[in-house]
Short mmCIF file of C-alpha atoms in Angstrom, two decimals:
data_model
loop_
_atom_site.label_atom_id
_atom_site.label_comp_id
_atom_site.label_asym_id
_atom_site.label_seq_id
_atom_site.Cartn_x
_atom_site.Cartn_y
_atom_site.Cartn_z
CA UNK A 1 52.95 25.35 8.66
CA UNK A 2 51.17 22.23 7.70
CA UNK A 3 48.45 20.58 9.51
CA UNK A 4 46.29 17.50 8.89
CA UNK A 5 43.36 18.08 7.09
CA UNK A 6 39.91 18.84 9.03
CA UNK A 7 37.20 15.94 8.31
CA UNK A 8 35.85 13.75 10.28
CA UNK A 9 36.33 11.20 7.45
CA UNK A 10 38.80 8.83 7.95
CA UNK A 11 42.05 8.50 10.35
CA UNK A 12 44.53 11.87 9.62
CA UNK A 13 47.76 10.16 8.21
CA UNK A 14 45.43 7.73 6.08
CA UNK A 15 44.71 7.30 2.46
CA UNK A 16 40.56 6.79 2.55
CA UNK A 17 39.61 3.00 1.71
CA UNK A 18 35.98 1.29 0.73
CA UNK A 19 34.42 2.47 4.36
CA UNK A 20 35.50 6.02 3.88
CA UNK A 21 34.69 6.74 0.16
CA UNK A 22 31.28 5.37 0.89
CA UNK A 23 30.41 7.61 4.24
CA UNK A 24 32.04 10.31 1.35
CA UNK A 25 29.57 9.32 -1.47
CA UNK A 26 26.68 9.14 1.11
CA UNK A 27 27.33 13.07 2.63
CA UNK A 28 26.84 14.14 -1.37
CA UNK A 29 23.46 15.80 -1.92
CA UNK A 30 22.04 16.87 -4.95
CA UNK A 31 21.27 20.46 -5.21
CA UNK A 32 20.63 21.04 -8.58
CA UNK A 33 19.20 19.82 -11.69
CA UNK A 34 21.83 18.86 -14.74
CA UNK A 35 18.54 18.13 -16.68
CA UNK A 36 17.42 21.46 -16.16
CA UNK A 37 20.17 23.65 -16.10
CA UNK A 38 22.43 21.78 -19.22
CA UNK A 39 19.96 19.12 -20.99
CA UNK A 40 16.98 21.52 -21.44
CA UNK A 41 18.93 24.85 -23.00
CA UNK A 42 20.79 22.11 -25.51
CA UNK A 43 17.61 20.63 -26.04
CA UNK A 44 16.21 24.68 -27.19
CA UNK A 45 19.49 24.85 -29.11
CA UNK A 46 19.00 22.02 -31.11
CA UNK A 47 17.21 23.62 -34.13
CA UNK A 48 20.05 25.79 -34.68
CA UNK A 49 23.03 23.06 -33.95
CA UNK A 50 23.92 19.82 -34.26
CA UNK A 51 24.09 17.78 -30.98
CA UNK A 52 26.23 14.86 -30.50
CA UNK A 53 25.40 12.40 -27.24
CA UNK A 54 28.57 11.11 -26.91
CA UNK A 55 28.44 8.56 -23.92
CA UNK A 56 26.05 7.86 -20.83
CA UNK A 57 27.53 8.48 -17.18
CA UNK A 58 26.05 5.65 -14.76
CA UNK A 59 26.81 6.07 -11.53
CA UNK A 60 24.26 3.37 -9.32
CA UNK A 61 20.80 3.95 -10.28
CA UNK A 62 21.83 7.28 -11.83
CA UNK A 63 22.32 7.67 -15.67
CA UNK A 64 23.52 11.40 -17.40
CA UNK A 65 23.90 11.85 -21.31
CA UNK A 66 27.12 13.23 -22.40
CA UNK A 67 26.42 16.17 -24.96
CA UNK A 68 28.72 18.02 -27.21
CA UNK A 69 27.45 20.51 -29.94
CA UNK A 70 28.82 21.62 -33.18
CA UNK A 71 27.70 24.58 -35.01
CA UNK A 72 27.58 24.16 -38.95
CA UNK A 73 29.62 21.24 -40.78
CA UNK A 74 33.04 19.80 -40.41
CA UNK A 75 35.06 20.71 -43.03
CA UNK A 76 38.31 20.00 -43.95
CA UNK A 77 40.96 23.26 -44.13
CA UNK A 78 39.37 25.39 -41.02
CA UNK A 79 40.55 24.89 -38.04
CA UNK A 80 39.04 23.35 -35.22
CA UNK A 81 38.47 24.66 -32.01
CA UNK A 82 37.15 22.58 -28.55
CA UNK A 83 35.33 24.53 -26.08
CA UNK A 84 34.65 22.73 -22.61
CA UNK A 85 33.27 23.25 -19.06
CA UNK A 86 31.95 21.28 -16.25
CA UNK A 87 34.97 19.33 -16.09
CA UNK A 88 35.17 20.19 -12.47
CA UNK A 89 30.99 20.33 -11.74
CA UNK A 90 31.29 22.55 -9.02
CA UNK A 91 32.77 25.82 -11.34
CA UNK A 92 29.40 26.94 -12.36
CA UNK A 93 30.16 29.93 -15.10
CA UNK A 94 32.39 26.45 -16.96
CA UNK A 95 29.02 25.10 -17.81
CA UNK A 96 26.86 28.46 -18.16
CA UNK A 97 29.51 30.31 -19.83
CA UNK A 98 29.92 27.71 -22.64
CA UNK A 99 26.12 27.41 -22.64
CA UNK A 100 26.00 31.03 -23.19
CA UNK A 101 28.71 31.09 -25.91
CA UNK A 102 26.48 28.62 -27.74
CA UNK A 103 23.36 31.10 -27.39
CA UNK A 104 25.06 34.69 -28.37
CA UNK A 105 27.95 33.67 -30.87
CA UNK A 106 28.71 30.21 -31.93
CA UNK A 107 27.08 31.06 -35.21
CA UNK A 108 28.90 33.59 -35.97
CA UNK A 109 31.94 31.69 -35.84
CA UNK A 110 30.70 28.61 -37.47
CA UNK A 111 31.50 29.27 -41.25
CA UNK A 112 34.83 30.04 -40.13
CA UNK A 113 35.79 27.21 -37.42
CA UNK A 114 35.22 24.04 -37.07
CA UNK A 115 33.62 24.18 -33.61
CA UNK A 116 33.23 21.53 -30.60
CA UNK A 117 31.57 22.58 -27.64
CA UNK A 118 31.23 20.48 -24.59
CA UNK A 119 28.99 22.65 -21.86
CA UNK A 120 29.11 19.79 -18.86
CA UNK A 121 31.99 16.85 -18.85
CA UNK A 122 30.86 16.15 -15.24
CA UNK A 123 26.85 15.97 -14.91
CA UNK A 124 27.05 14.10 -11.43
CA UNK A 125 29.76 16.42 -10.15
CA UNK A 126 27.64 19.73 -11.55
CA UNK A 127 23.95 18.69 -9.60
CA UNK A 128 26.01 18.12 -6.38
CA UNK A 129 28.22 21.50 -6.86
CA UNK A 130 32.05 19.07 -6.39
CA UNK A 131 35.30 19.07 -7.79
CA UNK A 132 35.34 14.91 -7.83
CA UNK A 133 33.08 12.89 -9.17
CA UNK A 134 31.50 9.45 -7.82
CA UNK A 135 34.23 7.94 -7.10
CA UNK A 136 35.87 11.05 -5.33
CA UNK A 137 38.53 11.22 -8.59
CA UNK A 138 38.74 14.35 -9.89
CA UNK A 139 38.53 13.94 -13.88
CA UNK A 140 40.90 16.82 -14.41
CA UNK A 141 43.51 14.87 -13.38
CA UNK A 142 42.44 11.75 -15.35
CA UNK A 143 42.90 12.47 -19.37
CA UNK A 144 45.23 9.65 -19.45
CA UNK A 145 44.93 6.42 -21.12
CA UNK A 146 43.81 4.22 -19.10
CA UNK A 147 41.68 6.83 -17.05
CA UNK A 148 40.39 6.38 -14.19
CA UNK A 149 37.09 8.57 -14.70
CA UNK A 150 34.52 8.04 -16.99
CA UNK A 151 34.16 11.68 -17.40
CA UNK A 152 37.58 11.64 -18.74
CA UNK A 153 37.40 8.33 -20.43
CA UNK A 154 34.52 9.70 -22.64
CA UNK A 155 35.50 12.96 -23.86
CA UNK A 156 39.16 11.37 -25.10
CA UNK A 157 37.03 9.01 -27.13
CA UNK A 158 34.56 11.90 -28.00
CA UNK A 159 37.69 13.93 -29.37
CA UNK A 160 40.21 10.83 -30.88
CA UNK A 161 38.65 10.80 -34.56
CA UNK A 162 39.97 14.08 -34.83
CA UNK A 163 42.78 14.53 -33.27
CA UNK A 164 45.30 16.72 -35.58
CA UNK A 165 42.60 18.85 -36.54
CA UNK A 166 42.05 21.23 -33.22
CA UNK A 167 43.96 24.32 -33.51
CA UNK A 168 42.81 25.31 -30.68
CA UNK A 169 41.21 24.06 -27.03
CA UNK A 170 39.67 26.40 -24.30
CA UNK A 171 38.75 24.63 -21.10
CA UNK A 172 36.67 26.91 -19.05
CA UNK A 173 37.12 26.79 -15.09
CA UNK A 174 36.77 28.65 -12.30
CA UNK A 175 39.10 29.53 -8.74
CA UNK A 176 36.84 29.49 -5.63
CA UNK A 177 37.47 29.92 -1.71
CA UNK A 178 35.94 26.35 -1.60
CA UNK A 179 38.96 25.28 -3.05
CA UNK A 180 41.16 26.34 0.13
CA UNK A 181 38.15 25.93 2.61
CA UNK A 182 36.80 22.28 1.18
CA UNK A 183 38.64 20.61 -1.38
CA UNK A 184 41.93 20.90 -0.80
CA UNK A 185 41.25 20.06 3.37
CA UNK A 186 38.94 16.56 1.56
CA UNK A 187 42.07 16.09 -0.96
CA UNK A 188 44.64 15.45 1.74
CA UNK A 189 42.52 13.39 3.97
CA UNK A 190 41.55 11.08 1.34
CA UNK A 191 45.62 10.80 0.15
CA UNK A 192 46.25 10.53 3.96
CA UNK A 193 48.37 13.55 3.48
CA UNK A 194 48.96 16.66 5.62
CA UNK A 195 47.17 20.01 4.80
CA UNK A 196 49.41 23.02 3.33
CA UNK A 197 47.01 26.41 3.65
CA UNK A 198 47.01 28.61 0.76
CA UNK A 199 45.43 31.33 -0.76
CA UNK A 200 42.92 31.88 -3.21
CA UNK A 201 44.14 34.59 -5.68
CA UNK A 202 41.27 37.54 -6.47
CA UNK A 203 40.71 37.96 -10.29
CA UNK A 204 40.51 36.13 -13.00
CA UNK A 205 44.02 34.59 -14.82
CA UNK A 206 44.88 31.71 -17.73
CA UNK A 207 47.04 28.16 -17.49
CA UNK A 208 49.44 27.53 -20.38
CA UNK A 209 50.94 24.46 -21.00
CA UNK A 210 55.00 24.42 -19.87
CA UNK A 211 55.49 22.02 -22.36
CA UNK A 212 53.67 24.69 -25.06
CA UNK A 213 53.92 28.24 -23.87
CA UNK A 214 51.64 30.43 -26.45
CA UNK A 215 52.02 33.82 -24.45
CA UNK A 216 50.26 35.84 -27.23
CA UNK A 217 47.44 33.44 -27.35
CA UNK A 218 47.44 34.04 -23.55
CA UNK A 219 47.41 37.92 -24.24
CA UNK A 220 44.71 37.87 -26.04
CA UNK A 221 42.53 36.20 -23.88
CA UNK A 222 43.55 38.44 -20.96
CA UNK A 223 42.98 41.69 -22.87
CA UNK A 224 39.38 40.87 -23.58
CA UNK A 225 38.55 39.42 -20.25
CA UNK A 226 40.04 42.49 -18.83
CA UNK A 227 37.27 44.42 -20.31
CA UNK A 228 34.77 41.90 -18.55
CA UNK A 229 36.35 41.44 -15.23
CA UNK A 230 39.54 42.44 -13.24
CA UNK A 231 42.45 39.89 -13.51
CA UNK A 232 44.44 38.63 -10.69
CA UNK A 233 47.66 40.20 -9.57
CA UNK A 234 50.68 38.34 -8.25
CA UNK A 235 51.30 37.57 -4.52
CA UNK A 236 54.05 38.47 -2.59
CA UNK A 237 56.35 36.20 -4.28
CA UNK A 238 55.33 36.80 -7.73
CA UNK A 239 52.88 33.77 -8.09
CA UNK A 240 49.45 33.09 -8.39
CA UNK A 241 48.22 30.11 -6.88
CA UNK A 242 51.58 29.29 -5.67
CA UNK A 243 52.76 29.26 -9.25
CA UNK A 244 54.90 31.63 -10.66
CA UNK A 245 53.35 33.91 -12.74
CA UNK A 246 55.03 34.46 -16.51
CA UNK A 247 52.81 37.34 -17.57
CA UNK A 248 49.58 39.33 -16.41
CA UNK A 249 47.36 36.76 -14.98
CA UNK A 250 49.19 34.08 -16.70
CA UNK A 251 50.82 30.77 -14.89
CA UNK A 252 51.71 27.39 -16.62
CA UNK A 253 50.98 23.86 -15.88
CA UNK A 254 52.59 20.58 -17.54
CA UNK A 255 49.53 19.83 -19.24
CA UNK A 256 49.99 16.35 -19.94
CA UNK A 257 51.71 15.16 -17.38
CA UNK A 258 49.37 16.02 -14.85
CA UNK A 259 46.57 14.66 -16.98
CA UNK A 260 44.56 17.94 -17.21
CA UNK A 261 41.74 18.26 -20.15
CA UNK A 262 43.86 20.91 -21.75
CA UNK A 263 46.28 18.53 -22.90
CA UNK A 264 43.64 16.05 -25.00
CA UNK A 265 43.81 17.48 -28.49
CA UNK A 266 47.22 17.84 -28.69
CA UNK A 267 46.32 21.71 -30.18
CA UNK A 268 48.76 24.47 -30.57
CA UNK A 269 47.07 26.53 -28.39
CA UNK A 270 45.37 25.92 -25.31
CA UNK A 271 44.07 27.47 -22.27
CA UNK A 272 42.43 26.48 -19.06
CA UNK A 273 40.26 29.79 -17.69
CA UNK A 274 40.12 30.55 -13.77
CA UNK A 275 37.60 32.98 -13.31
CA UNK A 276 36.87 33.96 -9.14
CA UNK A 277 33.46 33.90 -8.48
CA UNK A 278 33.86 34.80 -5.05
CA UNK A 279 35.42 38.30 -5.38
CA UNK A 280 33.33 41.30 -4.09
CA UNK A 281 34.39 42.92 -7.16
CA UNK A 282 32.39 40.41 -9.64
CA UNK A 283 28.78 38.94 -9.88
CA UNK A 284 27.75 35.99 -11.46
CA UNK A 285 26.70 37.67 -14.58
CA UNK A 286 30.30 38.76 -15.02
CA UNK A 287 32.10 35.78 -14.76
CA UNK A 288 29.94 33.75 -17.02
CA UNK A 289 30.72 37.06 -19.58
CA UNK A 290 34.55 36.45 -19.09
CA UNK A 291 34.04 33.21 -20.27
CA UNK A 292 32.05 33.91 -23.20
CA UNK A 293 34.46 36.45 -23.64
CA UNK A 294 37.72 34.35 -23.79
CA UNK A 295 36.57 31.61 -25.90
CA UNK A 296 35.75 34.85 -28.54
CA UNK A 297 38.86 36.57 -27.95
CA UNK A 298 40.44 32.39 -28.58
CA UNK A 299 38.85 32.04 -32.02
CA UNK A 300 39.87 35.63 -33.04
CA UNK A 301 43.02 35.26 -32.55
CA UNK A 302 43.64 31.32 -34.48
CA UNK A 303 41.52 33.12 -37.25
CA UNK A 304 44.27 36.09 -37.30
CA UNK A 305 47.09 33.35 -37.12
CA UNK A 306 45.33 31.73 -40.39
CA UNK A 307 45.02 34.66 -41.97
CA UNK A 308 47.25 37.59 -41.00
#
């Protein structure tokens, strides 16, 4: 059954023009602070770290710093490993996850990797809890050249200088019933498009690249965040989220076709997280954990690849 999405934006059947993306941008409220919640705990970090302000998002009268931290030097012969959230602004234990990571065991890691974290890609997108950003694009499906999204746009340039050095890229997102009850509803009216209802799978599970496939990577990953939280079985047909499912709480996406933030360092192995905040079965705590807990169980394992 398909049906044509519910908004009272725009005409069903037609792609949203000027008038429509501006009542859009004008029914966005901010509801938290990006200051607050990202700025201030880098800002308490930055004894220990290095911090990198990589761009400025301006959006009207509203400006954001783009921040990416390293722990310890660059050096040449370790391999490099990009942690991100807040691509999407809305998936909450993205940003506090990799803001977490930073607090309990970057340093641990950092005389072994060379490591890049990026806590929020999407400041304006994270203070008014969306998937798009001002423009109502959604940067993770933007990493192309030329992208549409500054988001996007600035964390390719962030990462070009040092491209062939990443052996590894974990992009930390999150599943929620908004998806299927919001966005998905807003994404077909504003492509003029009919609505297909899905489902939002319960648990936790990991996107490989098609193009890439890295199941043990993907193992990995799932065996420690199994300890954390439960992981998503199949549905009926064998998929999650309408994709078929190759492993345990594993599904693949082309990575660079589709322009997804996974596919920007060109690493061996990469991974996009989806934990479900909405399950009765996890709390908030728990979901930022699994996060914290696959980009661990991600360094681990390149470190075991570089030295079996």
């Amino acid at each position: 059954m398909t049906e044509f999405a519910k908004t009272s934006i725009g005409t069903p059947g037609q792609p949203w023009g000027t008038a429509e993306l501006a009542e859009w941008r004008a029914r966005q409220v901010r509801r938290r602070s990006h200051a607050d919640d990202v700025q201030a705990v880098i800002a308490r970090l930055a004894p220990h770290f290095g911090v990198i302000e990589y761009g400025e998002l301006r959006y009207g009268d509203e400006h954001f710093p783009l921040q990416a931290v390293h722990a310890g030097e660059w050096r040449a012969g370790r391999p490099g490993v990009l942690v991100t959230g807040g691509v999407h602004g809305y998936e909450t234990s993205g940003v506090h996850g990799a803001l977490r990571f930073l607090q309990e065991q970057a340093q641990a890691w950092a005389d072994r990797v060379n490591l890049l974290v990026v806590p929020c890609v999407s400041p304006w997108a994270y203070e008014r809890i969306h998937r798009w950003n001002f423009d109502a694009i959604d940067p993770n499906r933007s990493f192309r050249a030329p992208s549409p999204a500054q988001e996007s746009a600035a964390l390719m340039q962030l990462v070009a200088p040092l491209l062939g050095q990443f052996a590894a890229h974990i992009d930390l997102h999150e599943t929620t019933d908004t998806d299927e009850s919001d966005y998905r509803p807003a994404l077909a009216a504003r492509d003029g498009q009919p609505f297909e209802p899905g489902s939002i799978p319960d648990g936790f599970y990991l996107v490989d690249d098609t193009e890439n496939p890295q199941p043990a990577f993907q193992q990995a990953i799932i065996d420690a965040v199994a300890r954390v939280t439960h992981i998503a079985p199949p549905e009926a047909k064998g998929e999650i989220i309408n994709c078929p499912a190759v492993a345990h709480g594993v599904i693949r996406y082309p990575l660079k076709a589709w322009g997804l933030c996974g596919s920007i360092t060109g690493a061996r192995y990469t991974a996009t997280t989806e934990v479900y905040p909405d399950s009765p079965r996890a709390t908030p705590e728990q979901c930022i954990a699994a996060q914290v807990a696959a980009v661990g169980a991600a360094i681990g394992f390149v470190l075991d690849q570089a030295h079996p």
